Short mmCIF file of C-alpha atoms in Angstrom, two decimals:
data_model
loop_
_atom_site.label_atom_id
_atom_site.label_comp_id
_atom_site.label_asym_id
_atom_site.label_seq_id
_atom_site.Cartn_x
_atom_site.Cartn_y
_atom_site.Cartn_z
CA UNK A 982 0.00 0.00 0.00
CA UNK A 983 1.53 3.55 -1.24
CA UNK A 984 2.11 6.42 0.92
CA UNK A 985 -0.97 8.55 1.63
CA UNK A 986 0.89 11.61 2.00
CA UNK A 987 4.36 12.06 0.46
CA UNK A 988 6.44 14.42 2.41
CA UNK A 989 9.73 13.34 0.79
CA UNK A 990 8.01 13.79 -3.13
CA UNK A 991 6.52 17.43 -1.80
CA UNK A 992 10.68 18.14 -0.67
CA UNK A 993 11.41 16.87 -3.59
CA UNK A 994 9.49 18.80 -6.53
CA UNK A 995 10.10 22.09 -4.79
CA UNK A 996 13.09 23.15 -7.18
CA UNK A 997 11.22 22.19 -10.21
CA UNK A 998 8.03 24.62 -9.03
CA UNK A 999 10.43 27.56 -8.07
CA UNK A 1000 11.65 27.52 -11.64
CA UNK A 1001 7.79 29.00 -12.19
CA UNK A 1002 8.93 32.19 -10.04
CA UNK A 1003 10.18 34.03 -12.85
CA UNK A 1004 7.20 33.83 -14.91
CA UNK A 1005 5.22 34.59 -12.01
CA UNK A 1006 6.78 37.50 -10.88
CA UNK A 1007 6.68 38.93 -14.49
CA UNK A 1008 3.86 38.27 -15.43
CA UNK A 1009 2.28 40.35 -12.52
CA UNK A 1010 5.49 43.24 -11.98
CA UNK A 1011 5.30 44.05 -15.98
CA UNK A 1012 1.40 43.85 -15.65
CA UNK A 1013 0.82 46.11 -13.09
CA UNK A 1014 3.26 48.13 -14.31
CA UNK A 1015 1.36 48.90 -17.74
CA UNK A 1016 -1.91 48.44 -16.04
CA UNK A 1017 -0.74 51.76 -14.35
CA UNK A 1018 -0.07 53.60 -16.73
CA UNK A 1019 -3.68 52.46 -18.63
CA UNK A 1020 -5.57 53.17 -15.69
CA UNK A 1021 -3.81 56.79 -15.27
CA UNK A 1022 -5.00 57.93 -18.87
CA UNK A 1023 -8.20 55.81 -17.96
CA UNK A 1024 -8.43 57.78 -15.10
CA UNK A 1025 -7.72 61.07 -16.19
CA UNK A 1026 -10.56 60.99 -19.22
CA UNK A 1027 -13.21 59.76 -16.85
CA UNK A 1028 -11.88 63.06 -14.33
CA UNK A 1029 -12.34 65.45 -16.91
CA UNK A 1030 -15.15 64.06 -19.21
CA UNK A 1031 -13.48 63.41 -22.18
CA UNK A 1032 -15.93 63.74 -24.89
CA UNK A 1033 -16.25 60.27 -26.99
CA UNK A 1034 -13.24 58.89 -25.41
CA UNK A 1035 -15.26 58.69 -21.68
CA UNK A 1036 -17.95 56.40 -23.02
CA UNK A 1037 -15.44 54.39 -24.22
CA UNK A 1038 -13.54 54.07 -20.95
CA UNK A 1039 -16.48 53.89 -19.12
CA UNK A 1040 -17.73 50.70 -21.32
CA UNK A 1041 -13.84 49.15 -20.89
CA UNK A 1042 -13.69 49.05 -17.30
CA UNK A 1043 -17.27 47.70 -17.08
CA UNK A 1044 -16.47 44.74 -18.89
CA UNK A 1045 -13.09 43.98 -17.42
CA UNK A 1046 -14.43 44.54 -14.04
CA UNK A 1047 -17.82 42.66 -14.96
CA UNK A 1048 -16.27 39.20 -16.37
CA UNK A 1049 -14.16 36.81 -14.57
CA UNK A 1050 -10.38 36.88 -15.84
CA UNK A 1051 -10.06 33.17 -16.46
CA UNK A 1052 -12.70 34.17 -19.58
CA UNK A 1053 -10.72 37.08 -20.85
CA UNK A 1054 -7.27 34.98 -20.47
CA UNK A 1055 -8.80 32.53 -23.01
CA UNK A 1056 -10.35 35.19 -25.01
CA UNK A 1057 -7.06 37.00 -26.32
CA UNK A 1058 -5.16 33.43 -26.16
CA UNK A 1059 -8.20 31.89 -28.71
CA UNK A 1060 -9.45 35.35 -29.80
CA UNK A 1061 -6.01 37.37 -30.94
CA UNK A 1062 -5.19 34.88 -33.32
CA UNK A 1063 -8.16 34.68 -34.91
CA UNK A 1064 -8.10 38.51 -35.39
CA UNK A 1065 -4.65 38.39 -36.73
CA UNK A 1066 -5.96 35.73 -39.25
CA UNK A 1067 -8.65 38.06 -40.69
CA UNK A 1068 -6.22 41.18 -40.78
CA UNK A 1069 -3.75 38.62 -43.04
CA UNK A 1070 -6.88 37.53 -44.67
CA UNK A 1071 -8.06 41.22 -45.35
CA UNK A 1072 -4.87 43.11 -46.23
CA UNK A 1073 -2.77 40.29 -47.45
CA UNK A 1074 0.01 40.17 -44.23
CA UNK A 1075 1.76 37.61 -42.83
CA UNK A 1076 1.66 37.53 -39.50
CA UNK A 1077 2.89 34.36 -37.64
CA UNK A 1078 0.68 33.77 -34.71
CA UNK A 1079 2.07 30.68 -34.10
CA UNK A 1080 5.73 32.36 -33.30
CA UNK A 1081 3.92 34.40 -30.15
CA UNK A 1082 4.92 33.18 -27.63
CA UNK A 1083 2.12 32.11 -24.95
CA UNK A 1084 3.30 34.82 -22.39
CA UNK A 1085 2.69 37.18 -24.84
CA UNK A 1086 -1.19 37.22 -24.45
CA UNK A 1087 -1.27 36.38 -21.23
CA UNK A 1088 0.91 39.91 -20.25
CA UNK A 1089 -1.41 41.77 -22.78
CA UNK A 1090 -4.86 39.84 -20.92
CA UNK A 1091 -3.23 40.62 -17.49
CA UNK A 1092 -2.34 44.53 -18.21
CA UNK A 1093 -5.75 45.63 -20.12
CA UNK A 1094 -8.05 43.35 -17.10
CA UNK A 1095 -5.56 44.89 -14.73
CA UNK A 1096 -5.82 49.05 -16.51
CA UNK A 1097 -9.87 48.69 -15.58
CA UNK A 1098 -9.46 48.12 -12.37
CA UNK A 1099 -6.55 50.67 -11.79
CA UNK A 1100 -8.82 53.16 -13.24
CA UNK A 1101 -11.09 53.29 -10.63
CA UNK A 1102 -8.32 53.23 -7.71
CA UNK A 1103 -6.23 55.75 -9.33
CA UNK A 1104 -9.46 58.22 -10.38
CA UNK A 1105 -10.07 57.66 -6.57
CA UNK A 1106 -7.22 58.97 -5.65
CA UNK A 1107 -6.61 61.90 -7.56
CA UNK A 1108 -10.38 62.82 -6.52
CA UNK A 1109 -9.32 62.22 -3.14
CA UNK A 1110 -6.42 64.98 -3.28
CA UNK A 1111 -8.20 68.47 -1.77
CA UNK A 1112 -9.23 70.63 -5.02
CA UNK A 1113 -7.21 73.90 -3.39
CA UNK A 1114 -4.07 71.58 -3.82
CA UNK A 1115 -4.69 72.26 -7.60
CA UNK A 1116 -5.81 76.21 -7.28
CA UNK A 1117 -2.84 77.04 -5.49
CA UNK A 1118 -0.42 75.38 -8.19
CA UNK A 1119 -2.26 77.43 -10.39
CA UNK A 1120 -1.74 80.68 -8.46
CA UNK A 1121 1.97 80.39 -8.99
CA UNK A 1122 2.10 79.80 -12.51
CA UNK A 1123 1.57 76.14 -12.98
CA UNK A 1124 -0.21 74.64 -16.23
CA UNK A 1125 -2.73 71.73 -15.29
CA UNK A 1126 -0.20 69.07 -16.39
CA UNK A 1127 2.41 70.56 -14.06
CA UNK A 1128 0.12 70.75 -11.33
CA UNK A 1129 -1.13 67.35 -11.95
CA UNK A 1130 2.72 65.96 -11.81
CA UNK A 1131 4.27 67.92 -9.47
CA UNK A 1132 1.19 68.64 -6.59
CA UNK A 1133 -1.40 66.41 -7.27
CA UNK A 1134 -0.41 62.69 -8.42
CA UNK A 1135 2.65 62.59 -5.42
CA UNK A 1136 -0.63 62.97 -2.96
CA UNK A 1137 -2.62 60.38 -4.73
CA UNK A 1138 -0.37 58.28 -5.00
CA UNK A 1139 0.37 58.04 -1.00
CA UNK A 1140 -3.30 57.45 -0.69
CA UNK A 1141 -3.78 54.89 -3.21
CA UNK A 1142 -0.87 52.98 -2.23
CA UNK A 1143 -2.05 50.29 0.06
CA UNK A 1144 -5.03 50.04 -2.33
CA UNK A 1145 -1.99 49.12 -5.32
CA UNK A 1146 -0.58 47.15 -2.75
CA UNK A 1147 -3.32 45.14 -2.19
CA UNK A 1148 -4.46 44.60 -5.45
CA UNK A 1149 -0.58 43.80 -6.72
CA UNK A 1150 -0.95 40.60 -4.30
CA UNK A 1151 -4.48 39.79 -5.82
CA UNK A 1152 -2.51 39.67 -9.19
CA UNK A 1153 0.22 37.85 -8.16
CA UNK A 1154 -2.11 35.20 -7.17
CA UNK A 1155 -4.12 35.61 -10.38
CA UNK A 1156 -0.86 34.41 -12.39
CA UNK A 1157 -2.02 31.06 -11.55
CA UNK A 1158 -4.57 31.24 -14.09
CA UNK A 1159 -1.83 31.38 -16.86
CA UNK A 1160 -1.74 27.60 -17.26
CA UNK A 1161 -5.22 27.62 -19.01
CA UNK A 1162 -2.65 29.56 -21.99
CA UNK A 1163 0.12 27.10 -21.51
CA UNK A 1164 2.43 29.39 -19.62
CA UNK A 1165 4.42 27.16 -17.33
CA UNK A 1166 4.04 29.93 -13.77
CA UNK A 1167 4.44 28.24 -10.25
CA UNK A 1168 0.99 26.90 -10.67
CA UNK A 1169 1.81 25.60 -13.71
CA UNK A 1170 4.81 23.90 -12.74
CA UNK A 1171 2.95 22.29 -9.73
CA UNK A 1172 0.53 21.06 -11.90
CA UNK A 1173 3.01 19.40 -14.10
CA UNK A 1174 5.40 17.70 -11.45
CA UNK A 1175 1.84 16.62 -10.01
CA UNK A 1176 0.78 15.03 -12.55
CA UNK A 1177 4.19 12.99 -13.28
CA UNK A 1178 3.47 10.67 -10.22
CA UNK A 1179 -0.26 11.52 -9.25
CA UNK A 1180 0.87 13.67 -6.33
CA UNK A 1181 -1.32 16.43 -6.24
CA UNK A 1182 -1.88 17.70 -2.80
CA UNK A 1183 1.43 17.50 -2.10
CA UNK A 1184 2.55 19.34 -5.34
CA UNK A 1185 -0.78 22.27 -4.38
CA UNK A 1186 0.99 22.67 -0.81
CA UNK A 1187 4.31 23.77 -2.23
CA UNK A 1188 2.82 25.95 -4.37
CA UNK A 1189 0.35 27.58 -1.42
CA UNK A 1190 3.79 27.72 0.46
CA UNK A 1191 5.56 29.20 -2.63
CA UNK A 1192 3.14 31.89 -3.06
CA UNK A 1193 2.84 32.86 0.84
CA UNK A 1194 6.55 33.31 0.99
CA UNK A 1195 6.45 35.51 -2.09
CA UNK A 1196 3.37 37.60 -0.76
CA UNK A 1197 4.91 38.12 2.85
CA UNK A 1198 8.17 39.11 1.10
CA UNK A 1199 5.77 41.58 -0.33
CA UNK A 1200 4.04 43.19 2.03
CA UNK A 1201 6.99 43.31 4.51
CA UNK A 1202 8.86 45.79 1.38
CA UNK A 1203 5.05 47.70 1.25
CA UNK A 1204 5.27 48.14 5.21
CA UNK A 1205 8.74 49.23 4.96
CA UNK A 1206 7.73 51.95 2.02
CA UNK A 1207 4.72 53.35 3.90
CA UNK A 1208 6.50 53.94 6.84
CA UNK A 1209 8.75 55.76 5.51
CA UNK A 1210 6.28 57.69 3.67
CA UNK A 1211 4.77 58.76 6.70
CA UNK A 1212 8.13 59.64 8.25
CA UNK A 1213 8.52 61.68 5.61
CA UNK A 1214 5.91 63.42 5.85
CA UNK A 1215 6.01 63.88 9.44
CA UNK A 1216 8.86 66.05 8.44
CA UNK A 1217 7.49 68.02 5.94
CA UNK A 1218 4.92 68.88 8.65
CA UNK A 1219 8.13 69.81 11.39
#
């Protein structure tokens, strides 16, 4: 009769499931990082009405928000190359879909789902900054994109930070859903040396582990950040 729980297999796989780390972590570092800078501009229309372009933001970030992300990971990995097959079909390209590589939708899927969402913290935020932060810049000369970079997004952005903080982690943990596209992340990799010898709960443990040890690494960095944010600014205020 065979082990019921496998302590020395769970020991064993470890290495091969920290080789999904680096997918992991770039998946969700590059994908916040240009899901920033989508939800700023997102932002930024829906804060000052953007003709046109507001309905169209506003529609976005209702549907990114409104469907689960496991449907819009396999709707760019199934959908893009479908679309690239009509544009070759239409104006006589070549595009090789099958030399993307897998990561390569799964970064766009995790940026665009994770620009919605940023759009609402970030437009939060800004809205959040008092309004005679921006009429004094203006009193001294600055233009409204001066203002905005020099006064007003250094304030929002100590407000909305344990709101990015949080929902960096969410992400993080979200990467596991890249093995629906074939991209090999810690989950991934669990799955796979699981699967070699039928070992799954032991294989689901490391990665639980793997992904609490990257998560308190984490937050411990965020704790260390905000605090001296705050020192900081108890010496502005001296």
């Amino acid at each position: 009769m065979g082990k019921i729980f496998d302590v020395e297999f769970m020991i064993e796989i470890i290495p091969d499931i920290l080789r999904g780390i680096p997918y992991t972590l770039t998946l969700a570092v590059v994908s916040f990082i240009i899901g920033l800078f989508i939800g700023l501009i997102g932002a930024l229309i829906k804060i000052y009405r953007v003709p046109v372009l507001r309905f169209f933001t506003g529609l976005y970030v209702s549907f990114f928000r409104g469907t689960p992300l496991i449907v819009q990971i396999l709707l760019f990995y199934y959908g893009v190359p479908i679309l690239l097959r009509i544009v070759n079909q239409k104006f006589g390209t070549s595009f090789d879909v099958s030399r993307v590589p897998a990561m390569v939708f799964m970064l766009v899927a995790f940026s665009v789902s994770a620009g919605a969402y940023l759009t609402e913290s970030i437009r939060a935020a800004i809205i959040s900054v008092d309004k005679g932060q921006l009429e004094s810049a203006y009193s001294v000369g600055m233009n409204t994109t001066q203002a905005m970079v020099r006064i007003v997004l250094p304030q929002a952005v100590k407000v909305a930070l344990p709101v990015f903080a949080n929902f960096f982690i969410g992400l993080l943990k979200d990467t596991s859903l890249a093995f629906a596209a074939s991209v090999t992340e810690i989950m991934g990799q669990a799955k796979i040396e699981a699967g070699r010898a039928s070992r799954f709960f032991e294989a689901y443990i490391d990665a639980a582990l793997i992904y609490w040890a990257i998560c308190i690494i984490f937050e411990f960095l965020v704790a260390k950040l905000e605090k001296n944010v705050r020192r900081n600014e108890r010496g502005i205020a001296k």
